[in-house]
Amino acid sequence: MRSTLDELITEMADLKALVASIERVNSALAGHPDSVVQQYVSIRRRFDYAAFVVALYASFEKFVENIVSAYVRLESRRVRYAALPQKLTDKHLAGTAELLWRGRLGEGRYVGMSELGVVKNLFECLSGAMPYTLNEAVVIAHDANLRAGEVDAVFGALGIEQICNRACRADAMVGWYCATQGLDVPPQDGVKRTVIEERLKDIVERRNQVAHRGGNPVDRLGVAAMNDAIAFIESLSTSLFGLVVGRYFETHHAASPNRIELVLR
């Protein structure tokens, strides 16, 4: 699962590099005598913004989907299908049926999937075979953009309920909040859930505005706000990662007779 977070962090580093270049490139080209270059400078900021918001949301969405896939893959190696959370098996069964009914196999995110393969996977799951393979495309599916409620729903299907509430108290999330608010002492009860809700809502709405209405809004993010948005997604993703990994170890290793005890003195 670690590779999912590493990939997200790498993509955030690329976005930081993009943001760092904006003002420097514009400044370097500002006095260029070529009118074509001047025209480019005048529109570059708009396209930089569009590329930024689309890439930021896409990286977060991919991270969520990848970590869900990694988690259910690990679970399917250790837990019988019938013992998986009811929400997960319900989603898997209903989603597989809908996928077959819609007939979209082989298209978009379903490239490489066939009716035979999907049905075979479902049969093995329902028949109690070990090992079995979940149809991951339906497990990671979500009905809406990843606002806080939808993030909760995606991870809730794994048996990790109210994950955004839990993330509010995670070290990475609290550290980001203290840094952005200039706090020396972290809030006693963690970050308020509304902070995560509003931040994700803003990113989703900006992404949708670019995707559906064009990338020239009046309230484009400045460089400082872009960097803060990157830091937020990085801290939230790190928090989600820690919670998912923590649940896995809690479920499969906490009660193990061979567990390693770490005592802090």
mmCIF file of C-alpha atoms in Angstrom:
data_model
loop_
_atom_site.group_PDB
_atom_site.id
_atom_site.type_symbol
_atom_site.label_atom_id
_atom_site.label_comp_id
_atom_site.label_asym_id
_atom_site.label_seq_id
_atom_site.Cartn_x
_atom_site.Cartn_y
_atom_site.Cartn_z
ATOM 1 C CA MET A 1 0.000 0.000 0.000
ATOM 2 C CA ARG A 2 2.913 2.331 0.616
ATOM 3 C CA SER A 3 3.410 2.849 -3.125
ATOM 4 C CA THR A 4 0.002 4.552 -3.341
ATOM 5 C CA LEU A 5 1.116 7.309 -0.978
ATOM 6 C CA ASP A 6 4.557 7.550 -2.586
ATOM 7 C CA GLU A 7 2.918 8.120 -5.978
ATOM 8 C CA LEU A 8 0.678 10.835 -4.548
ATOM 9 C CA ILE A 9 3.637 12.599 -2.919
ATOM 10 C CA THR A 10 5.592 12.462 -6.198
ATOM 11 C CA GLU A 11 2.677 14.033 -8.059
ATOM 12 C CA MET A 12 2.354 16.726 -5.394
ATOM 13 C CA ALA A 13 6.063 17.498 -5.854
ATOM 14 C CA ASP A 14 5.441 17.948 -9.588
ATOM 15 C CA LEU A 15 2.575 20.328 -8.851
ATOM 16 C CA LYS A 16 4.785 22.293 -6.460
ATOM 17 C CA ALA A 17 7.329 22.629 -9.269
ATOM 18 C CA LEU A 18 4.604 23.896 -11.604
ATOM 19 C CA VAL A 19 3.439 26.475 -9.070
ATOM 20 C CA ALA A 20 7.018 27.602 -8.371
ATOM 21 C CA SER A 21 7.544 28.252 -12.076
ATOM 22 C CA ILE A 22 4.483 30.430 -12.648
ATOM 23 C CA GLU A 23 5.712 33.797 -11.457
ATOM 24 C CA ARG A 24 9.309 33.200 -12.575
ATOM 25 C CA VAL A 25 8.343 32.283 -16.141
ATOM 26 C CA ASN A 26 5.892 35.152 -16.420
ATOM 27 C CA SER A 27 8.503 37.583 -15.103
ATOM 28 C CA ALA A 28 11.168 36.273 -17.476
ATOM 29 C CA LEU A 29 8.884 36.661 -20.494
ATOM 30 C CA ALA A 30 7.211 39.921 -19.482
ATOM 31 C CA GLY A 31 9.587 42.139 -21.441
ATOM 32 C CA HIS A 32 9.867 39.947 -24.534
ATOM 33 C CA PRO A 33 9.414 41.988 -27.741
ATOM 34 C CA ASP A 34 7.652 39.253 -29.713
ATOM 35 C CA SER A 35 3.872 39.852 -29.740
ATOM 36 C CA VAL A 36 3.198 36.116 -29.935
ATOM 37 C CA VAL A 37 5.157 35.596 -26.727
ATOM 38 C CA GLN A 38 3.252 38.446 -25.093
ATOM 39 C CA GLN A 39 -0.017 36.837 -26.080
ATOM 40 C CA TYR A 40 1.211 33.573 -24.626
ATOM 41 C CA VAL A 41 2.048 35.263 -21.320
ATOM 42 C CA SER A 42 -1.436 36.784 -21.128
ATOM 43 C CA ILE A 43 -3.177 33.412 -21.421
ATOM 44 C CA ARG A 44 -0.602 31.228 -19.654
ATOM 45 C CA ARG A 45 -1.887 32.039 -16.176
ATOM 46 C CA ARG A 46 -5.360 30.812 -17.106
ATOM 47 C CA PHE A 47 -4.078 27.520 -18.450
ATOM 48 C CA ASP A 48 -1.690 27.076 -15.521
ATOM 49 C CA TYR A 49 -4.659 27.402 -13.190
ATOM 50 C CA ALA A 50 -6.775 24.954 -15.195
ATOM 51 C CA ALA A 51 -3.977 22.390 -15.320
ATOM 52 C CA PHE A 52 -3.372 22.797 -11.595
ATOM 53 C CA VAL A 53 -6.915 22.237 -10.346
ATOM 54 C CA VAL A 54 -7.569 19.315 -12.698
ATOM 55 C CA ALA A 55 -4.293 17.607 -11.774
ATOM 56 C CA LEU A 56 -4.742 18.214 -8.043
ATOM 57 C CA TYR A 57 -8.170 16.612 -7.929
ATOM 58 C CA ALA A 58 -7.159 13.796 -10.289
ATOM 59 C CA SER A 59 -4.188 12.898 -8.079
ATOM 60 C CA PHE A 60 -6.382 12.749 -4.981
ATOM 61 C CA GLU A 61 -9.061 10.700 -6.706
ATOM 62 C CA LYS A 62 -6.469 8.264 -8.055
ATOM 63 C CA PHE A 63 -4.895 7.955 -4.607
ATOM 64 C CA VAL A 64 -8.237 7.100 -2.988
ATOM 65 C CA GLU A 65 -9.055 4.534 -5.654
ATOM 66 C CA ASN A 66 -5.589 2.979 -5.526
ATOM 67 C CA ILE A 67 -5.511 2.608 -1.752
ATOM 68 C CA VAL A 68 -9.001 1.081 -1.732
ATOM 69 C CA SER A 69 -7.860 -1.402 -4.402
ATOM 70 C CA ALA A 70 -4.706 -2.237 -2.458
ATOM 71 C CA TYR A 71 -6.657 -2.749 0.761
ATOM 72 C CA VAL A 72 -9.284 -5.094 -0.694
ATOM 73 C CA ARG A 73 -6.566 -7.035 -2.513
ATOM 74 C CA LEU A 74 -4.803 -7.655 0.794
ATOM 75 C CA GLU A 75 -8.059 -8.513 2.531
ATOM 76 C CA SER A 76 -9.032 -11.030 -0.144
ATOM 77 C CA ARG A 77 -5.820 -12.956 0.562
ATOM 78 C CA ARG A 78 -6.637 -13.360 4.251
ATOM 79 C CA VAL A 79 -10.410 -13.155 4.661
ATOM 80 C CA ARG A 80 -13.082 -15.316 3.068
ATOM 81 C CA TYR A 81 -15.528 -13.416 0.904
ATOM 82 C CA ALA A 82 -18.441 -14.157 3.235
ATOM 83 C CA ALA A 83 -16.486 -12.639 6.137
ATOM 84 C CA LEU A 84 -15.866 -9.296 4.407
ATOM 85 C CA PRO A 85 -17.918 -6.312 5.626
ATOM 86 C CA GLN A 86 -21.539 -6.536 4.487
ATOM 87 C CA LYS A 87 -21.326 -3.096 2.893
ATOM 88 C CA LEU A 88 -18.400 -4.261 0.766
ATOM 89 C CA THR A 89 -20.025 -7.484 -0.461
ATOM 90 C CA ASP A 90 -23.299 -5.645 -1.145
ATOM 91 C CA LYS A 91 -21.459 -3.006 -3.166
ATOM 92 C CA HIS A 92 -19.491 -5.673 -5.010
ATOM 93 C CA LEU A 93 -22.566 -7.711 -5.920
ATOM 94 C CA ALA A 94 -24.749 -4.759 -6.941
ATOM 95 C CA GLY A 95 -21.911 -3.029 -8.772
ATOM 96 C CA THR A 96 -20.987 -6.165 -10.714
ATOM 97 C CA ALA A 97 -24.600 -6.698 -11.761
ATOM 98 C CA GLU A 98 -24.873 -3.065 -12.897
ATOM 99 C CA LEU A 99 -21.589 -3.287 -14.775
ATOM 100 C CA LEU A 100 -22.796 -6.332 -16.693
ATOM 101 C CA TRP A 101 -26.184 -4.737 -17.361
ATOM 102 C CA ARG A 102 -24.743 -1.470 -18.676
ATOM 103 C CA GLY A 103 -22.485 -3.311 -21.093
ATOM 104 C CA ARG A 104 -19.535 -0.937 -20.697
ATOM 105 C CA LEU A 105 -16.858 -3.581 -20.316
ATOM 106 C CA GLY A 106 -13.778 -2.857 -22.401
ATOM 107 C CA GLU A 107 -14.387 0.913 -22.299
ATOM 108 C CA GLY A 108 -12.710 3.669 -20.273
ATOM 109 C CA ARG A 109 -11.736 2.451 -16.825
ATOM 110 C CA TYR A 110 -13.104 -0.988 -17.743
ATOM 111 C CA VAL A 111 -10.537 -1.637 -20.496
ATOM 112 C CA GLY A 112 -9.169 -5.157 -20.179
ATOM 113 C CA MET A 113 -12.285 -6.479 -18.453
ATOM 114 C CA SER A 114 -14.591 -9.019 -20.087
ATOM 115 C CA GLU A 115 -17.996 -10.409 -19.209
ATOM 116 C CA LEU A 116 -16.496 -13.860 -18.730
ATOM 117 C CA GLY A 117 -13.801 -12.568 -16.376
ATOM 118 C CA VAL A 118 -16.234 -10.482 -14.319
ATOM 119 C CA VAL A 119 -18.725 -13.340 -13.974
ATOM 120 C CA LYS A 120 -15.933 -15.810 -13.116
ATOM 121 C CA ASN A 121 -14.666 -13.515 -10.345
ATOM 122 C CA LEU A 122 -18.159 -13.108 -8.904
ATOM 123 C CA PHE A 123 -18.823 -16.856 -9.031
ATOM 124 C CA GLU A 124 -15.590 -17.621 -7.166
ATOM 125 C CA CYS A 125 -16.477 -15.021 -4.542
ATOM 126 C CA LEU A 126 -19.987 -16.318 -3.960
ATOM 127 C CA SER A 127 -18.974 -19.996 -4.030
ATOM 128 C CA GLY A 128 -16.487 -19.520 -1.186
ATOM 129 C CA ALA A 129 -13.390 -20.269 -3.266
ATOM 130 C CA MET A 130 -9.967 -19.357 -1.896
ATOM 131 C CA PRO A 131 -8.233 -17.484 -3.343
ATOM 132 C CA TYR A 132 -10.768 -15.251 -5.052
ATOM 133 C CA THR A 133 -10.579 -11.987 -6.951
ATOM 134 C CA LEU A 134 -12.894 -9.056 -6.393
ATOM 135 C CA ASN A 135 -14.023 -6.976 -9.351
ATOM 136 C CA GLU A 136 -12.058 -3.983 -8.115
ATOM 137 C CA ALA A 137 -13.527 -1.566 -10.635
ATOM 138 C CA VAL A 138 -16.886 -1.726 -8.864
ATOM 139 C CA VAL A 139 -15.355 -1.635 -5.390
ATOM 140 C CA ILE A 140 -13.596 1.673 -6.060
ATOM 141 C CA ALA A 141 -16.579 3.164 -7.884
ATOM 142 C CA HIS A 142 -18.199 6.248 -6.383
ATOM 143 C CA ASP A 143 -21.391 8.013 -7.359
ATOM 144 C CA ALA A 144 -20.109 11.578 -7.062
ATOM 145 C CA ASN A 145 -16.954 13.653 -6.865
ATOM 146 C CA LEU A 146 -14.882 13.079 -3.746
ATOM 147 C CA ARG A 147 -16.299 15.575 -1.315
ATOM 148 C CA ALA A 148 -16.030 14.572 2.350
ATOM 149 C CA GLY A 149 -19.297 12.619 2.413
ATOM 150 C CA GLU A 150 -18.317 10.598 -0.635
ATOM 151 C CA VAL A 151 -14.872 9.873 0.829
ATOM 152 C CA ASP A 152 -16.635 8.575 3.944
ATOM 153 C CA ALA A 153 -18.867 6.357 1.794
ATOM 154 C CA VAL A 154 -15.979 4.871 -0.218
ATOM 155 C CA PHE A 155 -14.031 3.878 2.884
ATOM 156 C CA GLY A 156 -17.181 3.008 4.801
ATOM 157 C CA ALA A 157 -17.699 0.150 2.360
ATOM 158 C CA LEU A 158 -14.395 -1.261 3.618
ATOM 159 C CA GLY A 159 -15.637 -1.157 7.211
ATOM 160 C CA ILE A 160 -13.755 2.051 8.029
ATOM 161 C CA GLU A 161 -16.601 4.328 9.048
ATOM 162 C CA GLN A 162 -16.491 8.140 9.147
ATOM 163 C CA ILE A 163 -12.897 8.255 7.973
ATOM 164 C CA CYS A 164 -12.907 12.042 7.545
ATOM 165 C CA ASN A 165 -13.842 12.455 11.217
ATOM 166 C CA ARG A 166 -10.928 10.210 12.120
ATOM 167 C CA ALA A 167 -8.594 12.124 9.802
ATOM 168 C CA CYS A 168 -9.407 15.310 11.733
ATOM 169 C CA ARG A 169 -7.332 13.977 14.617
ATOM 170 C CA ALA A 170 -4.468 12.520 12.572
ATOM 171 C CA ASP A 171 -1.017 14.002 13.087
ATOM 172 C CA ALA A 172 -0.550 14.986 9.440
ATOM 173 C CA MET A 173 -3.880 16.792 9.301
ATOM 174 C CA VAL A 174 -3.360 18.594 12.610
ATOM 175 C CA GLY A 175 0.193 19.532 11.590
ATOM 176 C CA TRP A 176 -1.033 21.065 8.326
ATOM 177 C CA TYR A 177 -3.775 22.998 10.116
ATOM 178 C CA CYS A 178 -1.390 24.409 12.719
ATOM 179 C CA ALA A 179 1.048 25.474 9.996
ATOM 180 C CA THR A 180 -1.572 27.157 7.832
ATOM 181 C CA GLN A 181 -3.197 28.899 10.816
ATOM 182 C CA GLY A 182 0.060 29.829 12.541
ATOM 183 C CA LEU A 183 -0.849 27.921 15.718
ATOM 184 C CA ASP A 184 1.802 26.976 18.278
ATOM 185 C CA VAL A 185 -0.574 24.670 20.158
ATOM 186 C CA PRO A 186 -2.703 22.158 18.243
ATOM 187 C CA PRO A 187 -6.474 22.239 18.796
ATOM 188 C CA GLN A 188 -7.423 19.890 21.612
ATOM 189 C CA ASP A 189 -10.086 18.040 19.651
ATOM 190 C CA GLY A 190 -8.266 18.055 16.340
ATOM 191 C CA VAL A 191 -9.253 19.854 13.155
ATOM 192 C CA LYS A 192 -12.955 20.587 12.735
ATOM 193 C CA ARG A 193 -14.625 18.402 10.147
ATOM 194 C CA THR A 194 -15.954 21.493 8.378
ATOM 195 C CA VAL A 195 -12.371 22.367 7.428
ATOM 196 C CA ILE A 196 -12.000 19.130 5.453
ATOM 197 C CA GLU A 197 -15.507 19.486 4.028
ATOM 198 C CA GLU A 198 -14.989 23.024 2.772
ATOM 199 C CA ARG A 199 -11.500 22.407 1.417
ATOM 200 C CA LEU A 200 -12.553 19.336 -0.574
ATOM 201 C CA LYS A 201 -15.706 21.072 -1.766
ATOM 202 C CA ASP A 202 -13.662 24.016 -3.043
ATOM 203 C CA ILE A 203 -11.235 21.782 -4.958
ATOM 204 C CA VAL A 204 -14.074 19.722 -6.455
ATOM 205 C CA GLU A 205 -16.033 22.792 -7.535
ATOM 206 C CA ARG A 206 -12.974 24.436 -9.084
ATOM 207 C CA ARG A 207 -12.187 21.237 -10.958
ATOM 208 C CA ASN A 208 -15.765 20.980 -12.212
ATOM 209 C CA GLN A 209 -15.783 24.611 -13.266
ATOM 210 C CA VAL A 210 -12.674 24.075 -15.363
ATOM 211 C CA ALA A 211 -13.912 20.785 -16.803
ATOM 212 C CA HIS A 212 -17.406 21.946 -17.687
ATOM 213 C CA ARG A 213 -17.302 25.726 -18.078
ATOM 214 C CA GLY A 214 -13.753 26.544 -19.097
ATOM 215 C CA GLY A 215 -10.739 27.612 -17.110
ATOM 216 C CA ASN A 216 -11.147 31.370 -16.778
ATOM 217 C CA PRO A 217 -12.912 32.046 -13.457
ATOM 218 C CA VAL A 218 -12.648 35.415 -11.743
ATOM 219 C CA ASP A 219 -11.394 33.931 -8.463
ATOM 220 C CA ARG A 220 -8.387 31.974 -9.685
ATOM 221 C CA LEU A 221 -6.076 30.741 -6.952
ATOM 222 C CA GLY A 222 -2.855 32.615 -6.408
ATOM 223 C CA VAL A 223 0.486 30.929 -5.882
ATOM 224 C CA ALA A 224 0.196 30.887 -2.073
ATOM 225 C CA ALA A 225 -3.312 29.408 -2.216
ATOM 226 C CA MET A 226 -2.151 26.763 -4.695
ATOM 227 C CA ASN A 227 0.649 25.695 -2.383
ATOM 228 C CA ASP A 228 -1.772 25.545 0.532
ATOM 229 C CA ALA A 229 -4.162 23.365 -1.488
ATOM 230 C CA ILE A 230 -1.287 20.997 -2.294
ATOM 231 C CA ALA A 231 -0.316 20.824 1.381
ATOM 232 C CA PHE A 232 -3.922 20.095 2.339
ATOM 233 C CA ILE A 233 -4.294 17.211 -0.126
ATOM 234 C CA GLU A 234 -0.916 15.826 0.908
ATOM 235 C CA SER A 235 -1.785 15.937 4.618
ATOM 236 C CA LEU A 236 -5.291 14.530 4.113
ATOM 237 C CA SER A 237 -3.975 11.703 1.937
ATOM 238 C CA THR A 238 -1.248 10.903 4.464
ATOM 239 C CA SER A 239 -3.896 10.799 7.193
ATOM 240 C CA LEU A 240 -6.176 8.510 5.170
ATOM 241 C CA PHE A 241 -3.238 6.242 4.396
ATOM 242 C CA GLY A 242 -2.341 5.962 8.077
ATOM 243 C CA LEU A 243 -5.917 5.145 9.026
ATOM 244 C CA VAL A 244 -6.266 2.436 6.367
ATOM 245 C CA VAL A 245 -2.937 0.820 7.217
ATOM 246 C CA GLY A 246 -3.774 1.112 10.910
ATOM 247 C CA ARG A 247 -7.070 -0.696 10.384
ATOM 248 C CA TYR A 248 -5.336 -3.492 8.470
ATOM 249 C CA PHE A 249 -2.748 -4.080 11.196
ATOM 250 C CA GLU A 250 -5.364 -3.750 13.921
ATOM 251 C CA THR A 251 -7.515 -6.383 12.230
ATOM 252 C CA HIS A 252 -4.827 -8.900 11.346
ATOM 253 C CA HIS A 253 -1.936 -8.370 13.754
ATOM 254 C CA ALA A 254 -3.152 -6.792 17.000
ATOM 255 C CA ALA A 255 -4.358 -10.103 18.395
ATOM 256 C CA SER A 256 -1.576 -12.212 16.911
ATOM 257 C CA PRO A 257 0.435 -14.269 19.443
ATOM 258 C CA ASN A 258 3.534 -13.380 17.409
ATOM 259 C CA ARG A 259 2.994 -9.632 17.479
ATOM 260 C CA ILE A 260 5.866 -7.378 18.409
ATOM 261 C CA GLU A 261 5.251 -5.175 21.447
ATOM 262 C CA LEU A 262 6.687 -1.663 21.337
ATOM 263 C CA VAL A 263 6.881 -0.106 24.778
ATOM 264 C CA LEU A 264 7.603 3.603 25.130
ATOM 265 C CA ARG A 265 9.218 4.598 28.440
#
